[in-house]
Amino acid sequence: MKTLTKIAGIEFSSCILNASGPNDTTFEELAAIAESMSSAIMMKSCTIEPRQGNDKPRYVRLPLGSIQSMGLPNLGYKEYVRFASELKKYNKPIIASVAGLCTADYIQMVKEFQKSEVDLIEVNLSCPNLEGKPQAAYDFQQTENILSKVFELGEKPIGLKLPPYYDLAQYQQMAELIIRYNVSFITCINSIGNTLIIDPETETPVIKAKSGFGGLCGDYIKPIALANVRYFYELLKDKVSIFGVGGVKSGTDVFEFLLAGADAVQIGTAFEKEGVGSFQRINEELLEIMRRKGYSSVQEVKGKLKYL
Ligand code: SIN
């Protein structure tokens, strides 16, 4: 029994990989992911120019997850184009993630990654941590403007990293765009933006940037992530592959995301805490659940949520 899956027609040796975010910025970190049981190498969302990111503290572990306001610290997209060539030898899908500060940035980066060794390109429309920059995917006009330009730049599959949606009308609007532009995959969800954790001892927020407003991750957000995966699965069915992200830290969590309709899951907070060993542990736990329940493939579980 295996947990093989496919995303946009590309085979992944298991349905478990790292999320864009923790420990995937430098070449050394990406090589460690490549050598681990992560089934793909997901790279940190990059920008045109290198960025230091937001002031610290900018990542804080919490009892049930984490809050972060990293501010896209990365080495600039050219480095990730170069890393992709060097990471090719690991024979795993490589996923670039691009986070433009304007539409022209998205176009330039997608164009260059189309010519690179990456296998998939994720267009991140949902970083909540940039002062004065709203999350593009909450603005359907801006999203359409970006999509209308980046889908004509090459043949590699392009996906979208989406923020959490809450209102069913928002899902429907986004699903229409996803279908219209032939989006190959979606990543649901980015952290829940603009949340506030206060330390009662210091009487301050726990992170510094944006007056302490940051992206919430981990267990806190799993029900919202599951709902986003589920509703997009219902709207898009098998036309679009789905990565589930948000609070996956056990095989049971993966199983739930598969039932909701995910093809694969990405691990962020648990990977930051536990390191590369998390991928193997979670995969073994998933296999155990599938064995116990009599499932022999991810495809048998995918989308099979039963209703009461
Ligand atoms: C960050 O670097 O601030 C996180 C990236 C994201 O939320 O997309």
mmCIF file of C-alpha atoms and ligand atoms in Angstrom, residues 20-21 44-45 53-54 68-73 97 99 122 124-130 135 161 190-191 215, ligand 1:
data_model
loop_
_atom_site.group_PDB
_atom_site.id
_atom_site.type_symbol
_atom_site.label_atom_id
_atom_site.label_comp_id
_atom_site.label_asym_id
_atom_site.label_seq_id
_atom_site.Cartn_x
_atom_site.Cartn_y
_atom_site.Cartn_z
ATOM 1 C CA SER A 20 5.876 26.935 1.502
ATOM 2 C CA GLY A 21 6.955 28.803 4.616
ATOM 3 C CA LYS A 44 9.577 29.624 -0.066
ATOM 4 C CA SER A 45 7.390 32.204 -1.791
ATOM 5 C CA GLY A 53 11.360 40.185 5.852
ATOM 6 C CA ASN A 54 9.663 41.764 8.847
ATOM 7 C CA GLN A 68 3.799 34.434 12.079
ATOM 8 C CA SER A 69 4.461 37.642 10.251
ATOM 9 C CA MET A 70 7.541 36.716 8.284
ATOM 10 C CA GLY A 71 7.080 39.313 5.550
ATOM 11 C CA LEU A 72 8.386 37.100 2.752
ATOM 12 C CA PRO A 73 12.052 36.825 3.689
ATOM 13 C CA SER A 97 6.031 29.836 -5.257
ATOM 14 C CA ALA A 99 4.563 36.344 -4.446
ATOM 15 C CA GLU A 122 2.327 28.329 -7.366
ATOM 16 C CA ASN A 124 0.737 33.074 -4.022
ATOM 17 C CA LEU A 125 -2.180 35.496 -3.888
ATOM 18 C CA SER A 126 -2.577 35.420 -0.145
ATOM 19 C CA CYS A 127 0.398 36.619 1.911
ATOM 20 C CA PRO A 128 -1.198 38.582 4.776
ATOM 21 C CA ASN A 129 2.010 40.004 6.187
ATOM 22 C CA LEU A 130 2.966 42.906 3.957
ATOM 23 C CA GLN A 135 -4.203 39.904 -0.012
ATOM 24 C CA LYS A 161 -2.224 29.731 -3.067
ATOM 25 C CA ASN A 190 -2.665 30.204 3.643
ATOM 26 C CA SER A 191 -2.555 31.283 7.283
ATOM 27 C CA GLY A 215 -1.054 34.906 10.214
HETATM 28 C C1 SIN B 1 5.352 35.364 4.987
HETATM 29 O O1 SIN B 1 6.506 35.244 4.559
HETATM 30 O O2 SIN B 1 4.968 36.408 5.554
HETATM 31 C C2 SIN B 1 4.393 34.247 4.841
HETATM 32 C C3 SIN B 1 4.088 33.989 3.427
HETATM 33 C C4 SIN B 1 2.643 33.862 3.150
HETATM 34 O O3 SIN B 1 1.813 33.993 4.051
HETATM 35 O O4 SIN B 1 2.276 33.645 2.005
#
